[in-house]
JSON list of C-alpha atoms in Angstrom, two decimals:
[
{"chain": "E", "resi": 1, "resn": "UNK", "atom": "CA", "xyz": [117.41, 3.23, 91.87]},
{"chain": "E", "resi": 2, "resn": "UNK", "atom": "CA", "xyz": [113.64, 2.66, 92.09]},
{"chain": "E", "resi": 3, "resn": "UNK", "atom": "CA", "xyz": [113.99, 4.37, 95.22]},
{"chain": "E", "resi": 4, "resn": "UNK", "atom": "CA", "xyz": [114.68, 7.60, 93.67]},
{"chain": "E", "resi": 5, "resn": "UNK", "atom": "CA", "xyz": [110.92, 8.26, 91.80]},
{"chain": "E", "resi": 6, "resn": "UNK", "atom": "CA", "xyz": [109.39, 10.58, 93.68]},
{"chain": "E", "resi": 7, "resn": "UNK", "atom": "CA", "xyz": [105.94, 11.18, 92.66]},
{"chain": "E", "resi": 8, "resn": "UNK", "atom": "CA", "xyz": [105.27, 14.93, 92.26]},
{"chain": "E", "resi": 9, "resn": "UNK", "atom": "CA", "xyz": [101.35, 15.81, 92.58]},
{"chain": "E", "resi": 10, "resn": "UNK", "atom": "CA", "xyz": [102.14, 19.68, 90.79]},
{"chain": "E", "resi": 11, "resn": "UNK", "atom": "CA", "xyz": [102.70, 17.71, 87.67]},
{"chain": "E", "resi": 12, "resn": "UNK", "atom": "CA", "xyz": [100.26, 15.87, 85.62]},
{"chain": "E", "resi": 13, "resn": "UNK", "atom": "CA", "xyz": [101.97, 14.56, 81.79]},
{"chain": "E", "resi": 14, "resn": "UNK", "atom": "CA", "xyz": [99.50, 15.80, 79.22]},
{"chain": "E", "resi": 15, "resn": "UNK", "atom": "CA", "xyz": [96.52, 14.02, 78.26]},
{"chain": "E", "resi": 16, "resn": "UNK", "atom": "CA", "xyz": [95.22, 12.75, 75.37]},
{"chain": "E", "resi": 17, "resn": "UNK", "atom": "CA", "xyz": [92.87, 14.07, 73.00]},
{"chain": "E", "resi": 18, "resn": "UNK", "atom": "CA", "xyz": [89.27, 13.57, 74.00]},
{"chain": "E", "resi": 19, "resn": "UNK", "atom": "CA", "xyz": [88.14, 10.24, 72.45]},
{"chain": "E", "resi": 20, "resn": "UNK", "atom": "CA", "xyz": [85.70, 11.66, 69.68]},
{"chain": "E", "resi": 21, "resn": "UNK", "atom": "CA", "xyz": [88.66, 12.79, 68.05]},
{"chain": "E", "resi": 22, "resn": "UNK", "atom": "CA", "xyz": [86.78, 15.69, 66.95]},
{"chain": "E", "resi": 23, "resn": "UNK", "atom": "CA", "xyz": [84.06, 13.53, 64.87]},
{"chain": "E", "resi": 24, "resn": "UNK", "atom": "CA", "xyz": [81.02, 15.20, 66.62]},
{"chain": "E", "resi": 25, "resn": "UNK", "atom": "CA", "xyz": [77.78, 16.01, 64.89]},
{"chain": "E", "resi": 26, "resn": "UNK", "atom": "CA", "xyz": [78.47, 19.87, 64.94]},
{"chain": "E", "resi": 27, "resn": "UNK", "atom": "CA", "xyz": [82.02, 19.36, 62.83]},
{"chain": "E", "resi": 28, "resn": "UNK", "atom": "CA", "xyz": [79.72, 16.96, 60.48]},
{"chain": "E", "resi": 29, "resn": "UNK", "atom": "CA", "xyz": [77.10, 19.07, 59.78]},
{"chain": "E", "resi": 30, "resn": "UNK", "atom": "CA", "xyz": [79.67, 22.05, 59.01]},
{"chain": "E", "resi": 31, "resn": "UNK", "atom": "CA", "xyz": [81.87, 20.15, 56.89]},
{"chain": "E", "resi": 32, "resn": "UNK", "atom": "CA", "xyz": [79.14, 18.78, 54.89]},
{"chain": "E", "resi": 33, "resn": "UNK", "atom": "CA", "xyz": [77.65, 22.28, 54.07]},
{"chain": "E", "resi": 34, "resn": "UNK", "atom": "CA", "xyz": [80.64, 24.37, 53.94]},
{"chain": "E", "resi": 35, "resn": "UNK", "atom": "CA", "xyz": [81.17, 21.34, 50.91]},
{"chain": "E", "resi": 36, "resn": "UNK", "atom": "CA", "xyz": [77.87, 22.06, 49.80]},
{"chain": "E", "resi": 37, "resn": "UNK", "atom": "CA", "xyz": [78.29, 25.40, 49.42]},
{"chain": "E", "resi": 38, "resn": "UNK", "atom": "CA", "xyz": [81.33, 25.40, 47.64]},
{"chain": "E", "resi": 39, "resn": "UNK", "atom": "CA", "xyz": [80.27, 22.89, 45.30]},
{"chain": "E", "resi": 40, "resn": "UNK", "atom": "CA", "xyz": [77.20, 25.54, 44.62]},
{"chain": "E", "resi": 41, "resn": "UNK", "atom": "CA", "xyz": [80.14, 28.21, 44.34]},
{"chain": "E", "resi": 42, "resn": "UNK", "atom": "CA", "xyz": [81.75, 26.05, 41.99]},
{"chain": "E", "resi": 43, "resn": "UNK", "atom": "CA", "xyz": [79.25, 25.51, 39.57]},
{"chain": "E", "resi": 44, "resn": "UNK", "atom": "CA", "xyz": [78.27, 29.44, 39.97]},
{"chain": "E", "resi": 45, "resn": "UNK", "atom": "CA", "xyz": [81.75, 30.19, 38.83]},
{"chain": "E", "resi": 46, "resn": "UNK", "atom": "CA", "xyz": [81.93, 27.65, 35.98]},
{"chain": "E", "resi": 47, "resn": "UNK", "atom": "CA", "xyz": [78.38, 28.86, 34.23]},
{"chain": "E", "resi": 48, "resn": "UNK", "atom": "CA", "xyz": [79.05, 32.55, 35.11]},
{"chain": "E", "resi": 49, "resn": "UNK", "atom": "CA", "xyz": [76.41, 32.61, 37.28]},
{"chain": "E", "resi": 50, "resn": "UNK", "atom": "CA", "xyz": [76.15, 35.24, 39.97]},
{"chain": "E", "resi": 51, "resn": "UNK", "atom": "CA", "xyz": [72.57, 33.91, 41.73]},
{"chain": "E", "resi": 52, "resn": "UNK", "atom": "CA", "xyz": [74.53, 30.40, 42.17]},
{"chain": "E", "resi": 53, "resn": "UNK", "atom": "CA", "xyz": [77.70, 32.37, 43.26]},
{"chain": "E", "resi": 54, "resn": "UNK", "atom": "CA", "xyz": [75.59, 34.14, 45.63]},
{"chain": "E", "resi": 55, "resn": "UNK", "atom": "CA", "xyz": [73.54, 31.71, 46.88]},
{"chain": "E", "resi": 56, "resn": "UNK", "atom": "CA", "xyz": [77.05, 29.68, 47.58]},
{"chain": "E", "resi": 57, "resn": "UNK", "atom": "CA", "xyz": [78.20, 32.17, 49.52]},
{"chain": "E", "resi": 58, "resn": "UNK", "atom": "CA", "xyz": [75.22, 31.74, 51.38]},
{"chain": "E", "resi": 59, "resn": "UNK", "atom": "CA", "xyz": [75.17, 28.34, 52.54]},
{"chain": "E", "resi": 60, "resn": "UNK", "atom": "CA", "xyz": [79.21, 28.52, 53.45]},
{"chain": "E", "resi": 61, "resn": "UNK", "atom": "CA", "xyz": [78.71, 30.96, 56.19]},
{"chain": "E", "resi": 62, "resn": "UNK", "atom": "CA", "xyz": [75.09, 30.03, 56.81]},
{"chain": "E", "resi": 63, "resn": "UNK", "atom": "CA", "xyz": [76.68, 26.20, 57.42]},
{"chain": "E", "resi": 64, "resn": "UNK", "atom": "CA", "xyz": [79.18, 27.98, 59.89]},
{"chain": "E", "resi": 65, "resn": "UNK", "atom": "CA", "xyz": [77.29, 29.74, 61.95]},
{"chain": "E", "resi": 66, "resn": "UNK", "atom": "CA", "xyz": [75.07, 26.66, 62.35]},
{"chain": "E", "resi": 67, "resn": "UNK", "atom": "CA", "xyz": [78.03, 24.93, 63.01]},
{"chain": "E", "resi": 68, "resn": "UNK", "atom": "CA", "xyz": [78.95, 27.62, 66.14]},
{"chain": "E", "resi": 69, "resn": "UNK", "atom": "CA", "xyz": [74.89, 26.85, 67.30]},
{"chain": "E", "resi": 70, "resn": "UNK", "atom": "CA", "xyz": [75.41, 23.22, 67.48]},
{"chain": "E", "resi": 71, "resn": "UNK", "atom": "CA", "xyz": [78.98, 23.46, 69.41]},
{"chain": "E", "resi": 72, "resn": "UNK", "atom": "CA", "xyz": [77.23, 26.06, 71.68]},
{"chain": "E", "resi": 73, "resn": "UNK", "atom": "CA", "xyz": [74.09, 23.71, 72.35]},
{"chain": "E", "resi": 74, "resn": "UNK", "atom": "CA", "xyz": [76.45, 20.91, 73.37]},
{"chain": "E", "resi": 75, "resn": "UNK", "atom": "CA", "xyz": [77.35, 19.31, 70.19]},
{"chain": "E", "resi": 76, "resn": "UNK", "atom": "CA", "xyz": [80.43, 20.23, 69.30]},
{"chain": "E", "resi": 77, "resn": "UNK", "atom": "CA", "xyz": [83.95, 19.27, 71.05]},
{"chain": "E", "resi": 78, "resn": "UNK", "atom": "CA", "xyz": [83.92, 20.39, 74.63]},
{"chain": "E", "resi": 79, "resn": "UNK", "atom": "CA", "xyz": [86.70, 22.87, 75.68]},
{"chain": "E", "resi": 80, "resn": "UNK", "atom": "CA", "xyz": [88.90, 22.69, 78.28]},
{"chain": "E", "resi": 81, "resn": "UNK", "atom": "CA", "xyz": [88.28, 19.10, 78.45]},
{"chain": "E", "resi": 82, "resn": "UNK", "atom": "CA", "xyz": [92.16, 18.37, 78.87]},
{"chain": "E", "resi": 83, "resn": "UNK", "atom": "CA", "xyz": [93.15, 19.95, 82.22]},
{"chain": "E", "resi": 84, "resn": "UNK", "atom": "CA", "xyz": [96.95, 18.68, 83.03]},
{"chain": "E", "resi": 85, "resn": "UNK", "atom": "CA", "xyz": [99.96, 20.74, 82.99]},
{"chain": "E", "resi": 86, "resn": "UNK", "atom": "CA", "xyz": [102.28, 20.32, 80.17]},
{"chain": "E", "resi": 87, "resn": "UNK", "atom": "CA", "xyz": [105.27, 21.55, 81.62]},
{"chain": "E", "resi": 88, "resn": "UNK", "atom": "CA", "xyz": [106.99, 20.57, 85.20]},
{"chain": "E", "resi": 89, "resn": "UNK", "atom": "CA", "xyz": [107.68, 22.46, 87.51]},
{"chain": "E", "resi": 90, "resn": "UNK", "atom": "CA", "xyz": [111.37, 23.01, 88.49]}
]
């Protein structure tokens, strides 16, 4: 029965997730700001106060497009890094 395996190169089974797990400096540094921000948003909304609404605002999408800068300089979690097929061929 062992003798029936065949091994079929077309057909990798999937691979893992990349071992960071997504934990790289670029998802840190977003997370932390976009939190930042909306705990500046928060307190904005709870004193009715449109500069610390504003300036909320502000560091949210500030924090994500410095998050898209640090993935793009290499920081981030690399694409493509998973490269088997997940289906068989028949």
């Amino acid at each position: 029965m062992a003798d029936s395996i065949e091994a079929r190169p077309d057909y990798l089974p999937p691979g893992g997730p990349p071992a960071n797990e997504g934990k790289t400096p670029a998802a840190w540094v977003t997370v932390g700001f976009v939190s930042l921000g909306g705990l500046i948003l928060a307190v904005g909304m709870i004193f009715e106060s449109v500069p610390a609404i504003v300036a909320g605002a502000v560091v949210v999408i500030a924090s994500l497009v410095v998050g898209k800068v640090l993935q793009a300089m290499g920081f981030g979690q690399p694409r493509g890094s998973v490269t088997a097929t997940s289906t068989p061929r028949t």
